[in-house]
Amino acid sequence: MPINILPAITTISLGGWQKKIAEIDELDIKSAALFLTVTDAKQRTELYSLLEKTQLQSAPFVHLRSDMSPDELDYLVDRWGTKVFNIHSLNEYPLKYDLTKFADRIFVEENTIWPWQEDEIRQWAGICIDFSHLEAARLSDTPLYENWINIIEKYPIGCAHISAIGRTPRVDKFDGTLRHDKHWLDDISELDYLKNYPKKYFPPYIAVELENSLSEQVKFREYIAKILDL
C-alpha cells in the first residue's frame, strides 16, 4: 500500500484548529489527519461542523480522545472515510466507552514514560509510531528506545506521527526532563532525523503532527516525501 503523508488539523494551540480549517479551501486540501486530543465533545461538534462546510473529502487518520463514543467513531468512518485511529496507552488515558468494535483499525502510540505493553497492543490492530518521540528516546539513550525498537520489529505498524526534533533540548513541562521532540517546526532540517529509520518503519498513513499552519505543513510533507524517496 502506498504511503500517504497527511497534513494535520492539530488542536494544541488556542484557536489553531479553527485557523487550519480556514486554510483547507485556500490550499485545495482534499484529505487531512485529525488530532482531536485537546478538544472536548462540544468543541469537536463545532470542529466537525466547520469541516462540513469545507471541500475536505476525507480524514483517513484520526488521533482519538479517550472520551469519544462508538457513535462518534461511526461518524468519522462513514462521513470522513477514516481508515485508522490511534490511541494512547489505556494506562495513561482509559477509554470512557467500549471501542472493541473498531479494534481492527485502532493502533497504540508509544508512551514517553513507560514501555509499550504487549498485552495491550494485542488487544488492538498494532502500533502507531511517533517518530519524534522515538528519536528523542534515542538521543537521550533511554532504555525505552530498545523496547520501542523491539516492538516496532514485532507488531504491525498502522499509522505514524511526524513532528520536529530540535537541536537544543527543551524542558518538558510535565516531568521536567530535557527533550528534543517538539510540535512546532522552526527549520526544515528538524525533519532530517527521519533518515535514521528504515523505510519499512513508515506505514501507509502518516500525519504531520505540527502546530505550524497547513500551508507550511504542505511544504514539510514534500520534504518528508523526498527523505522517504516517494
Phi, psi and omega in degrees: 000135180294156178275127177253116177261115189253133167295156187233137169275100180263160190232016182286311184286138179300121180078359185293319183289327176296319179294321180294318179298324178295338180277342189305308182288325179300323184263001181057044179276127182256339184217136181208156173272154178240127175249101189263018192294335184244021180245131174277180186300318180296316179294323179294323176300317177295317180300313180297320180299318178292321178298323181299336183270000180258178177268008178303134182257330184208154173229080188297336187228124181230129172273115184282159165255156186288349181261012183275138185269163174303324179298322180291321177293323175301318178300315181296319179292314186285318184274321188247005175063034182295128181260324182223145173240154168232152179229164168274169176305140178293340174294332181268314182225088179299141180286140178284329184237160176282116182248021182298338175303331184253015187303330184282000177227015178253131183235141186265124178279149177293148178262139185284356182246317186250157172295156169300139178258118186295325179296328177286316179303320183292346176285342187238196186276343183152216187237157172243123180269127166263105188294328179289323175296319180298313180292322178299321177294321178297315182294327181271358177056044179271149176301339178303324184301315180297317177301314183296316179298319178299318180292318179301322180287345189254329189242157178298138177255112185264333183200170183204156173248144172236120175237194186261155171239113181279152178293322181257128181293152177249162176271122179292129184287345182269316184238000175077005179280161176272129184224147178264341183281144181205161185256013173232127181262124180262332182216138184302334180293346178289001173257355186295340179300339180299338179294346180282353188239141182291152183300333181295343178281348186263113187276179182296332183239115181234130179251139174277093185274079180224148177280353176302159180299161177296325179298323175288319181300324178299320177293319179297322180300319178296321180293317178298318179300323178293319178300320182274359179057049180267000000 
